[in-house]
Short mmCIF file of C-alpha atoms in Angstrom, two decimals:
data_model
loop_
_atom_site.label_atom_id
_atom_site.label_comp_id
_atom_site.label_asym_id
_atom_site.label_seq_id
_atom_site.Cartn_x
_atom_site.Cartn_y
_atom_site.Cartn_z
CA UNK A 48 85.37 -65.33 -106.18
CA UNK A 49 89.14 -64.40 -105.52
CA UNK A 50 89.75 -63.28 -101.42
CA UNK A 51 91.78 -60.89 -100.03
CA UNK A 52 94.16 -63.63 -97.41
CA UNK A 53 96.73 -62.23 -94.96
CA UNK A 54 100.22 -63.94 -94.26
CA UNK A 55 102.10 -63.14 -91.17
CA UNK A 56 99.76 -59.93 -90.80
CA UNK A 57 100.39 -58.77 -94.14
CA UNK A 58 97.45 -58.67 -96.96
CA UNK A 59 97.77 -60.37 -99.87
CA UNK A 60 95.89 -58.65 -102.76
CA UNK A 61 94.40 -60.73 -105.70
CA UNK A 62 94.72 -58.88 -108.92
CA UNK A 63 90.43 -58.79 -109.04
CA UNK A 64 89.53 -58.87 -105.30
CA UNK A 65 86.27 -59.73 -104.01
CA UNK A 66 84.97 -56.64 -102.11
CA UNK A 67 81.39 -56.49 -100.53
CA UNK A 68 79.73 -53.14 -100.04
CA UNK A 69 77.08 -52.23 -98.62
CA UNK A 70 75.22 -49.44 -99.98
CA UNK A 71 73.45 -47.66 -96.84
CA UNK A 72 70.22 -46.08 -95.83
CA UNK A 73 69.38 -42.64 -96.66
CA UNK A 74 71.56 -41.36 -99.15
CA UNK A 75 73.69 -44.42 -99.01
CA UNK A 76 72.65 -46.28 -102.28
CA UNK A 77 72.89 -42.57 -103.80
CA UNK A 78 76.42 -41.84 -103.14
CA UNK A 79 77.40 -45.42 -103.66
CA UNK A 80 76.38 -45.30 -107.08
CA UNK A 81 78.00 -42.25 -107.55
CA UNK A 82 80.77 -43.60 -105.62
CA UNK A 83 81.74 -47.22 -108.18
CA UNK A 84 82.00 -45.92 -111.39
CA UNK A 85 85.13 -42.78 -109.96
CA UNK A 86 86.72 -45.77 -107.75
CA UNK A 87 86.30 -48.60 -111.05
CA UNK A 88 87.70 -45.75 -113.49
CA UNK A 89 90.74 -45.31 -111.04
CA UNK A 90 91.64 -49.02 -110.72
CA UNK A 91 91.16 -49.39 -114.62
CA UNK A 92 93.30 -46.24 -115.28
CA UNK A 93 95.97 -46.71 -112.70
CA UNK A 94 97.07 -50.45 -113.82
CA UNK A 95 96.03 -50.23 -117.37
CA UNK A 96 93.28 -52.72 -116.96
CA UNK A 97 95.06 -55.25 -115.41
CA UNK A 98 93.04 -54.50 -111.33
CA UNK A 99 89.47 -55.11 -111.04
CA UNK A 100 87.72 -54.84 -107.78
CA UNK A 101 84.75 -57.56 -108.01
CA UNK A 102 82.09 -56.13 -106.19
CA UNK A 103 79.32 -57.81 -103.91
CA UNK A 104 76.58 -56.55 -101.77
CA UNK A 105 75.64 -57.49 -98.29
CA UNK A 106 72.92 -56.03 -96.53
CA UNK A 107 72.76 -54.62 -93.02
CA UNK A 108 70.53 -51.32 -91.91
CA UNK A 109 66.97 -50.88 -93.45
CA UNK A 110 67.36 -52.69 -96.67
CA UNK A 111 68.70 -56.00 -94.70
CA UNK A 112 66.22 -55.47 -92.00
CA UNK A 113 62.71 -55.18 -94.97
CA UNK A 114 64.36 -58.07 -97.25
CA UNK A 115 65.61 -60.38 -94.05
CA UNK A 116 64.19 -59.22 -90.69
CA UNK A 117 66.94 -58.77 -88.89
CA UNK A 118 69.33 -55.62 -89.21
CA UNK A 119 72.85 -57.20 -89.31
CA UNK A 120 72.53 -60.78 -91.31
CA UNK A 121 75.00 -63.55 -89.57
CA UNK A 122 75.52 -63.64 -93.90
CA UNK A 123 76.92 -60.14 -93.75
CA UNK A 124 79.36 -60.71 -91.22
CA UNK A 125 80.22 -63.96 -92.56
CA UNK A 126 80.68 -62.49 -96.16
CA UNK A 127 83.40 -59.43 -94.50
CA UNK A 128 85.15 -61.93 -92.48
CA UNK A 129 85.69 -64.00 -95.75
CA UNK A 130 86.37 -61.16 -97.60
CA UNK A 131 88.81 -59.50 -95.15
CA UNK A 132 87.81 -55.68 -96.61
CA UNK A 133 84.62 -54.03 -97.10
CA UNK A 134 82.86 -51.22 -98.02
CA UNK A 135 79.81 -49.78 -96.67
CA UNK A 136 77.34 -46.37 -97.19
CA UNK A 137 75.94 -44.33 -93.81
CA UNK A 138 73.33 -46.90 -91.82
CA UNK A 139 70.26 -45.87 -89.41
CA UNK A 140 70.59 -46.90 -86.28
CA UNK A 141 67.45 -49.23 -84.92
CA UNK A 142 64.74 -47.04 -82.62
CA UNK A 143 63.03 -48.72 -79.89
CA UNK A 144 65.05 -51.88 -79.49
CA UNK A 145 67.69 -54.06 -81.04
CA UNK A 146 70.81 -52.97 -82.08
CA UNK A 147 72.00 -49.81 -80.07
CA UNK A 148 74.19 -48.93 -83.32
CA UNK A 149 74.90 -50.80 -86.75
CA UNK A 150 78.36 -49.18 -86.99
CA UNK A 151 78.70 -50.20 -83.35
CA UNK A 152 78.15 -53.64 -83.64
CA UNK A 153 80.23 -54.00 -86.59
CA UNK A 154 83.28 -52.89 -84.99
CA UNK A 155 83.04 -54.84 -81.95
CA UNK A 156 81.73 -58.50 -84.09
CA UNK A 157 84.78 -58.07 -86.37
CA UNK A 158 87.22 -56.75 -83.23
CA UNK A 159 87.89 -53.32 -85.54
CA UNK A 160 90.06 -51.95 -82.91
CA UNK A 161 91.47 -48.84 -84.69
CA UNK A 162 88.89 -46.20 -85.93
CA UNK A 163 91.67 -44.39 -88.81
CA UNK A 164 90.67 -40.44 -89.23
CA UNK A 165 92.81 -38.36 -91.82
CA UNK A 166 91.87 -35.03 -91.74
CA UNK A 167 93.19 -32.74 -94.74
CA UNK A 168 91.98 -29.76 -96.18
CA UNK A 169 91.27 -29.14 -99.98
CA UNK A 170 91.81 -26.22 -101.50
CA UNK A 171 88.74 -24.03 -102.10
CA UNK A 172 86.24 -25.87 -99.50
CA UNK A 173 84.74 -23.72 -97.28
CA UNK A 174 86.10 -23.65 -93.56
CA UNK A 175 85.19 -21.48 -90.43
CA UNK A 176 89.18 -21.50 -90.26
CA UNK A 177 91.60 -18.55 -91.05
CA UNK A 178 94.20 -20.89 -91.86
CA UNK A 179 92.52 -24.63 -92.69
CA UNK A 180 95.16 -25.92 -94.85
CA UNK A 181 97.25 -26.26 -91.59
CA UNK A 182 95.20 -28.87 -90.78
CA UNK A 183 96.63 -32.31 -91.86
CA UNK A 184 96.19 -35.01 -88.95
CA UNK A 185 95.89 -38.68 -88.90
CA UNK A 186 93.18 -39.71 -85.56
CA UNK A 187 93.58 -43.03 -83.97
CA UNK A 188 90.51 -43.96 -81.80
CA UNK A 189 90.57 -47.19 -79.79
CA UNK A 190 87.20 -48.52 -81.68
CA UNK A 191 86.05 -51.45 -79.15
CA UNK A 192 86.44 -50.59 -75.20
CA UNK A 193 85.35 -46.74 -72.79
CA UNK A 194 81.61 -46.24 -73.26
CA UNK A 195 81.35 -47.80 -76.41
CA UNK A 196 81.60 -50.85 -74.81
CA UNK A 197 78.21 -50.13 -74.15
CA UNK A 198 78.34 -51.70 -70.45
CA UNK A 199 75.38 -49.58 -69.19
CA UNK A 200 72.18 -50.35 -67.18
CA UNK A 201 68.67 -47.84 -66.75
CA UNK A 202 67.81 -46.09 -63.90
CA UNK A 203 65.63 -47.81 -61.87
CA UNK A 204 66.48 -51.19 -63.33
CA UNK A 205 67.47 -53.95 -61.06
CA UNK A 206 71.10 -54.23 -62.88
CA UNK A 207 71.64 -50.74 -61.79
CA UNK A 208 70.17 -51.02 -57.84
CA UNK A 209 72.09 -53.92 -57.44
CA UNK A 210 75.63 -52.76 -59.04
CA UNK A 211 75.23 -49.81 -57.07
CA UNK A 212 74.57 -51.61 -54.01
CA UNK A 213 77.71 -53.71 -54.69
CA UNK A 214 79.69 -50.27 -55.92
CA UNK A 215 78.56 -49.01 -52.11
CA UNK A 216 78.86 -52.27 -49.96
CA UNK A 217 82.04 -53.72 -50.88
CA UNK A 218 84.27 -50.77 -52.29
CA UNK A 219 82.68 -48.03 -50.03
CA UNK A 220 81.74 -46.03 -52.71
CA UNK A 221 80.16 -42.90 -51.55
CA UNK A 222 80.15 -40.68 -54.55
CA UNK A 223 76.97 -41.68 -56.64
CA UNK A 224 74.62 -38.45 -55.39
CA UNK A 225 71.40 -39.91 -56.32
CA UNK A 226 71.50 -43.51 -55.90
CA UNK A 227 67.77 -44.33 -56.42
CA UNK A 228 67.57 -42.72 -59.73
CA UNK A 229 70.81 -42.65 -61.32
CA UNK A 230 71.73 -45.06 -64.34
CA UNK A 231 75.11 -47.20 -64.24
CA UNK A 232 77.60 -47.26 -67.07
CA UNK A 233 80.78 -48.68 -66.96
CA UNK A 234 84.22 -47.59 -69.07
CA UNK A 235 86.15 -50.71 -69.50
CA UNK A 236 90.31 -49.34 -70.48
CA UNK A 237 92.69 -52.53 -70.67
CA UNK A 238 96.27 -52.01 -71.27
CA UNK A 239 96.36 -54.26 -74.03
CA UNK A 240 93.38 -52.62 -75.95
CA UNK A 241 95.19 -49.30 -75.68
CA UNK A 242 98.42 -50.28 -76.53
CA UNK A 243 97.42 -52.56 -79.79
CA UNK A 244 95.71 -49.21 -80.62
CA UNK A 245 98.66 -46.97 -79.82
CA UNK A 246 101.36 -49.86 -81.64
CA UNK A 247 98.97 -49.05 -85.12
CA UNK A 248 99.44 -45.49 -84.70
CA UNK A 249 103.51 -45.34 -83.82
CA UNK A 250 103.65 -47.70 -87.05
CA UNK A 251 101.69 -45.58 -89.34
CA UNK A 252 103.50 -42.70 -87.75
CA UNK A 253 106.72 -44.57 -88.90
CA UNK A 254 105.53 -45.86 -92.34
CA UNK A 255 104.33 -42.27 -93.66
CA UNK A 256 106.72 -39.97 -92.40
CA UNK A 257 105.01 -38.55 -89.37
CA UNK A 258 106.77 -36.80 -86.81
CA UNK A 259 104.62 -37.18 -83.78
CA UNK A 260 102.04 -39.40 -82.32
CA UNK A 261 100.06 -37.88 -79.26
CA UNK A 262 98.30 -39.47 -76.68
CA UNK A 263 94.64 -37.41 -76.11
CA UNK A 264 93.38 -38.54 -72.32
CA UNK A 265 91.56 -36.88 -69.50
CA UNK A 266 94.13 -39.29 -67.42
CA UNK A 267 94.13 -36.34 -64.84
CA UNK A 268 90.12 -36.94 -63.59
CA UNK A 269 90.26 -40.87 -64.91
CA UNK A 270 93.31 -41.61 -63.83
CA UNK A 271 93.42 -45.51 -63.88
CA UNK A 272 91.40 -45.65 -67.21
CA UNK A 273 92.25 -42.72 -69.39
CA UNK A 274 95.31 -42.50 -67.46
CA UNK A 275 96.32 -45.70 -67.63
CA UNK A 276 96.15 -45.46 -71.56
CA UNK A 277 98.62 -42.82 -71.51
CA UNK A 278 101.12 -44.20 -69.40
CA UNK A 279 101.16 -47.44 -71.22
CA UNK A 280 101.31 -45.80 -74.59
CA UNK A 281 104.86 -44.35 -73.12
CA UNK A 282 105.55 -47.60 -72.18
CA UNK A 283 105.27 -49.25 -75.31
CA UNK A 284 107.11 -46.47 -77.05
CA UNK A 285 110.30 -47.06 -74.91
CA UNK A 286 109.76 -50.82 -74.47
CA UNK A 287 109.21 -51.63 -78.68
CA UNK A 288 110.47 -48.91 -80.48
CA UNK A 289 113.28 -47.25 -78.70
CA UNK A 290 115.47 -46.42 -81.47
CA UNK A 291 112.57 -44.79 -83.42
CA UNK A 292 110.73 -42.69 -80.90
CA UNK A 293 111.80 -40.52 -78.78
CA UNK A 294 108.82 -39.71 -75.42
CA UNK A 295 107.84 -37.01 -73.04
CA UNK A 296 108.86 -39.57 -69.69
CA UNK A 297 112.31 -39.58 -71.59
CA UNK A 298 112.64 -35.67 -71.66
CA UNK A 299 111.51 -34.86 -68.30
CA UNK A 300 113.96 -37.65 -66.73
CA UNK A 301 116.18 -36.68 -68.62
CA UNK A 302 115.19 -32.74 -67.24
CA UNK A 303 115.34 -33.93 -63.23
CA UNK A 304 118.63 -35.81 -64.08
CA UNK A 305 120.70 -33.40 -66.23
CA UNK A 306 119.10 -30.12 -66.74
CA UNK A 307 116.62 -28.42 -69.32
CA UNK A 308 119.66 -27.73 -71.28
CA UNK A 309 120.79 -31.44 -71.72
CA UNK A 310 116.81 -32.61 -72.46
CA UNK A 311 116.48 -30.22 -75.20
CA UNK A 312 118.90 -31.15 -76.46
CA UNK A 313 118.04 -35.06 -76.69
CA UNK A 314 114.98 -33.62 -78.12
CA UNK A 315 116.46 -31.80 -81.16
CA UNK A 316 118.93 -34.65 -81.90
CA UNK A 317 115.85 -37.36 -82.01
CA UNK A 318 113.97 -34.65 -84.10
CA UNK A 319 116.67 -34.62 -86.35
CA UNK A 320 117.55 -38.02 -86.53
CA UNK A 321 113.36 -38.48 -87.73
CA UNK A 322 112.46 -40.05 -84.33
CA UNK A 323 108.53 -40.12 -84.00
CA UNK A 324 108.19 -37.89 -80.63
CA UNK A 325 105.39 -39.08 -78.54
CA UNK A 326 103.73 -36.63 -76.48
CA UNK A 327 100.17 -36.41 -74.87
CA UNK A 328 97.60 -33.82 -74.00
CA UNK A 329 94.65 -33.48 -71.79
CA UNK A 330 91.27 -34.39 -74.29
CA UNK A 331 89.45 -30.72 -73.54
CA UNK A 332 93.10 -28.84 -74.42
CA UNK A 333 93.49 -30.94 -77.49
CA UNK A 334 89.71 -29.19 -78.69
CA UNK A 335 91.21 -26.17 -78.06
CA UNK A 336 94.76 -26.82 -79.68
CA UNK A 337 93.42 -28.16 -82.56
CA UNK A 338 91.75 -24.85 -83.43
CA UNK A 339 94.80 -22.74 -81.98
CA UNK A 340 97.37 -24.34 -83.25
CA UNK A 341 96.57 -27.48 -85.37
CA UNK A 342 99.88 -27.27 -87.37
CA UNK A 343 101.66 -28.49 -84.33
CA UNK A 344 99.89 -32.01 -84.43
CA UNK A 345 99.92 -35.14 -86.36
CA UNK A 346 98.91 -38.37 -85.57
CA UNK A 347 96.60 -38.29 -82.69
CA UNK A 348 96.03 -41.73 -80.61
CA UNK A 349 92.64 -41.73 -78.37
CA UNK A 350 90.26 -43.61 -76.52
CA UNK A 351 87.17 -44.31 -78.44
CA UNK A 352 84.75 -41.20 -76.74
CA UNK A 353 87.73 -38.47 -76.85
CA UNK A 354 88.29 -40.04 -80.59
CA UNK A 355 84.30 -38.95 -81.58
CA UNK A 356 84.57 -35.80 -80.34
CA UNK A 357 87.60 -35.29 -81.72
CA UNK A 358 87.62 -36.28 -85.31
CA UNK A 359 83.69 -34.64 -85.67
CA UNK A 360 85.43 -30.96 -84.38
CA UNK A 361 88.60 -31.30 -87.04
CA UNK A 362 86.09 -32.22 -89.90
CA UNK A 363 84.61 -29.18 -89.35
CA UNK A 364 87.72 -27.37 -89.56
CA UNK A 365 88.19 -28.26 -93.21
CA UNK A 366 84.81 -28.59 -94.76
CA UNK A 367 82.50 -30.89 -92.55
CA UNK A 368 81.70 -34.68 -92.15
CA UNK A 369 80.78 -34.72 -95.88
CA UNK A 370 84.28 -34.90 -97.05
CA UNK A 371 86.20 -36.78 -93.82
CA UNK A 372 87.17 -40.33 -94.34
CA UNK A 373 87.16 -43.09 -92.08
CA UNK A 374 87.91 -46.64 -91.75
CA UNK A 375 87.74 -49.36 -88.78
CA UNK A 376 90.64 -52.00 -89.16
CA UNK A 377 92.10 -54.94 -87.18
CA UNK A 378 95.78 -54.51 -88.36
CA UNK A 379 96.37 -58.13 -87.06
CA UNK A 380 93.59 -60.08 -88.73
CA UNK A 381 93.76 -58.00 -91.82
CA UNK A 382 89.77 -57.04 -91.42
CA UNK A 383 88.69 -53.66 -92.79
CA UNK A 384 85.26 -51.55 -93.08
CA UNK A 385 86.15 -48.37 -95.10
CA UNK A 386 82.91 -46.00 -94.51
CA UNK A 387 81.17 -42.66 -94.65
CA UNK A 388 81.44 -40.89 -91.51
CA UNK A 389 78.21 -38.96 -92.17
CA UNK A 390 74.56 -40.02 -91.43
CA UNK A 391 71.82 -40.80 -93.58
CA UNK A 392 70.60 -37.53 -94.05
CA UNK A 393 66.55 -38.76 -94.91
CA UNK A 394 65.69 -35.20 -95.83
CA UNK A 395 67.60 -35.04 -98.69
CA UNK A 396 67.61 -38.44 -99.54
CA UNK A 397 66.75 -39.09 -103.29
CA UNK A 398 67.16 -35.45 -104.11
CA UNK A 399 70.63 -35.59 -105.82
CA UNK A 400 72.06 -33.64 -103.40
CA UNK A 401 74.45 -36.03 -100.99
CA UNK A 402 78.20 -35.07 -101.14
CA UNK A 403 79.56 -38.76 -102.32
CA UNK A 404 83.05 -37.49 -101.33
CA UNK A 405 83.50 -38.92 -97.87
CA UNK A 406 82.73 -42.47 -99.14
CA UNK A 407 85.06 -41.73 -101.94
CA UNK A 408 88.12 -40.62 -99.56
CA UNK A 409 87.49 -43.66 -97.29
CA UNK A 410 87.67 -46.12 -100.75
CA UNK A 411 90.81 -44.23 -101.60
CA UNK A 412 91.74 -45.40 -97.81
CA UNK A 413 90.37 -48.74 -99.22
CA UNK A 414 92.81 -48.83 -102.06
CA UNK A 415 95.78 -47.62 -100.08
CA UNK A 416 94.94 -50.52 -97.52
CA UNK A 417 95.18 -52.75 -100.23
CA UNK A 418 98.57 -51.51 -101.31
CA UNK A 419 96.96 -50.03 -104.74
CA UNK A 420 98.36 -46.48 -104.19
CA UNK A 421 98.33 -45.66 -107.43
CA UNK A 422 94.43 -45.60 -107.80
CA UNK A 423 94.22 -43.99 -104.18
CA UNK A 424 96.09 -41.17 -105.66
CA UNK A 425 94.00 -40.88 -108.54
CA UNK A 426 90.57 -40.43 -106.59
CA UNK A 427 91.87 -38.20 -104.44
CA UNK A 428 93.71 -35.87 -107.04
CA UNK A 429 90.43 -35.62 -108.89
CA UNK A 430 88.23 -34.68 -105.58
CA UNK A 431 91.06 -31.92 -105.45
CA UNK A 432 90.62 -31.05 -109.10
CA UNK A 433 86.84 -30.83 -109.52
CA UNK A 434 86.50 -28.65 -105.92
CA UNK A 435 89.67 -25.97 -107.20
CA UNK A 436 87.16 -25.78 -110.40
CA UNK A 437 83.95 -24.94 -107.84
CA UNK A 438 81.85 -28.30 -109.75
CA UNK A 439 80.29 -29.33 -106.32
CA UNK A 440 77.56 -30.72 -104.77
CA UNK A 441 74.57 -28.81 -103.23
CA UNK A 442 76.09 -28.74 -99.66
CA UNK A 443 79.43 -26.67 -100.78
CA UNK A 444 77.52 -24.90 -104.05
CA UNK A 445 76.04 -22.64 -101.53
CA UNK A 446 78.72 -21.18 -99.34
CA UNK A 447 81.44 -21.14 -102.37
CA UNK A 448 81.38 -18.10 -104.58
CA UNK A 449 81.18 -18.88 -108.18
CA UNK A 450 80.25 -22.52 -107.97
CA UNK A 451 78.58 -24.99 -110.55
CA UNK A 452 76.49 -27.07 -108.51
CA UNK A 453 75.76 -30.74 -109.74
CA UNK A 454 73.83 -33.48 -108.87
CA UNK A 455 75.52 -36.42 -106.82
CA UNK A 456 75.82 -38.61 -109.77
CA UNK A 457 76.85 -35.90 -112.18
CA UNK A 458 79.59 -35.35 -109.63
CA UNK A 459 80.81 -38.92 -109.93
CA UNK A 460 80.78 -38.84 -113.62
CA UNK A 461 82.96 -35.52 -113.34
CA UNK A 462 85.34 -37.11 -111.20
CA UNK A 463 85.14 -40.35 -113.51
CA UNK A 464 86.22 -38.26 -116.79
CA UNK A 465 89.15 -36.42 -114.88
CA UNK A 466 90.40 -39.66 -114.23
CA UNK A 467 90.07 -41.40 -117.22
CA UNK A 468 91.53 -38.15 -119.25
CA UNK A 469 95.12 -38.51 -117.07
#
């Protein structure tokens, strides 16, 4: 086996990596068939043979938890942490105990502190949208602290009777209405969680040609948490990258100091100069703005609740969770988990019928992570290609006049021959 290694927080690609995957529950082991053959075909086309991705599975979710007893084998984790970059189908979440969430626990084992969102539209996909093809946003979401953290304790418990006792006692806390029956959750926000979070966003702001990262906070209720993200994503802006970004605390001093006149324009000459502006909005305008007037935002950089809400409500704008992307990365240790943002869907699972795309997006994430752009390009050209020409699976078949629908492995092999004919 040839690993994936990373040198002064920079990967360094083998030519035939060793990648696990791990297939999923539901309609995971559907799509991911679906799913090799299009990624394989692009690698092979794109470098003439000379790339191979060695795949290996690991098991986590129902399949790991029938063959092993346990949900998430230590071998799984150990396998991605030698491996640096995996893979991995929609899991079920545990009921009655255990685990509170697979994709959860994955995040926070293997520190995956930046949950990566684009959210494009393709031609021809149906959209509730007018206009869904100005839609083309990049969401950062702090993967690993708020409520995720998962700091919480029942009501009734003894955890929560005596937190609440301390909460009243020694910080005169007089605010919880129903003390006796209220449950206790805590929404840890550190400065440097935020700002490692906020750092990966201003660089991939910088590295693709964005022109604006904006921090999404409710910093006017939470004000030390949510607001405390904000203000320190400012600060890193002006403290690490102040002759590449240009912020809102830098317009409106320069506003009280010189005039409206003289801010504006500082703003058009860092515009023009390709400054990343850094701006932020309150989290329930951004759900409105991003329906309104989602042209006027790029890369978005969010605590880890406003982040779900968030990215869900834009992949609806351009076709559903079906065809968003997603990955969970650690830009400093080089760890990855590339994923389907969807569920399991049980209903339809073994029917033929699962939309393979959003795994197929976040592997083209996969390959751009690994600096194979080429093949990235390739996947996601042919997703383009096969939805202008209406061959789609059952989910878009029936809201998209004129379609051919096909089964989810006929789709892959679709996809597979567009590729391999380029």
């Amino acid at each position: 086996m040839t690993y994936i290694t990373i040198e002064n927080e920079k990967l360094v690609v083998p030519t035939q990596p060793t990648i696990p995957f791990i297939a999923g529950d539901g309609i995971g082991p559907e799509i991911w068939e679906a799913s090799r053959g299009v990624i394989d075909a692009a690698v092979a086309k794109a470098y003439d043979g000379q790339k191979a991705i060695q795949w290996i599975e690991v098991l986590a979710g129902e399949k790991a938890f029938n063959e092993t007893s346990d949900w998430l084998p230590e071998a799984t984790l150990a396998a991605i942490k030698e491996a640096k970059v995996a893979l991995k189908g929609p899991l079920t979440t545990p009921i009655g105990g255990g685990i509170r969430s697979l994709n959860v626990a994955l995040r926070q084992d293997l520190d995956l502190f930046a949950c990566v969102r684009p959210v494009r539209y393709f031609t021809g996909v149906p959209s509730p949208l007018k206009e869904p093809e100005k839609t083309d946003m990049v969401i950062f979401r702090e993967n690993t602290e708020d409520v995720y953290a998962g700091i919480e304790f029942e009501k009734g418990s003894s955890e929560a009777a005596e937190l609440i006792g301390i909460l009243q006692e020694k910080f005169a806390v007089n605010k919880i209405r129903f003390p006796q029956t209220s449950a206790i959750g805590i929404k840890p926000v550190s400065q440097e969680g935020s700002q490692r979070l906020i750092g990966a966003a201003i660089d991939y702001a910088l590295a693709n040609g964005r022109k604006a990262v904006t921090l999404v906070h409710k910093g006017n209720i939470m004000k030390f948490t949510e607001g405390g993200f904000k203000n320190w994503g400012y600060e890193l802006a002006e403290a690490a990258y102040p002759e590449q970004t240009f912020t809102t605390n830098q317009y409106n001093t320069l506003v009280a100091e010189k005039g409206q006149a003289a801010a504006d324009q500082a703003l058009a000459a860092a515009k023009a100069a390709g400054k990343v502006i850094i701006n932020d909005v309150i989290a329930d305008n951004m759900l409105q703005q991003i329906l309104l007037y989602p042209e006027k935002y790029d890369v978005i950089a969010t605590c880890n609740l406003n982040g779900d809400y968030i990215s869900d409500a834009l992949a609806a704008q351009v076709g559903g969770i079906g065809i968003a992307p997603g990955a969970n990365i650690n830009f400093k240790t080089g760890h990855a988990i590339f994923e389907a943002t969807h569920g399991t869907a049980p209903d339809i699972a073994g029917q033929g019928k699962a939309n393979p795309c959003s795994l197929l997006l976040s592997a083209g994430m996969m390959l751009e992570y690994l600096g194979w752009t080429e093949a990235a390009k390739l996947v996601e050209s042919a997703i383009a290609e096969a939805l202008t020409e209406k061959k789609v699976t059952s989910d878009f078949a029936h809201s998209m006049a004129g379609a051919t629908e096909v089964t989810t492995g006929e789709f892959g092999k679709i996809l597979a021959d567009i590729i391999t004919a380029k």
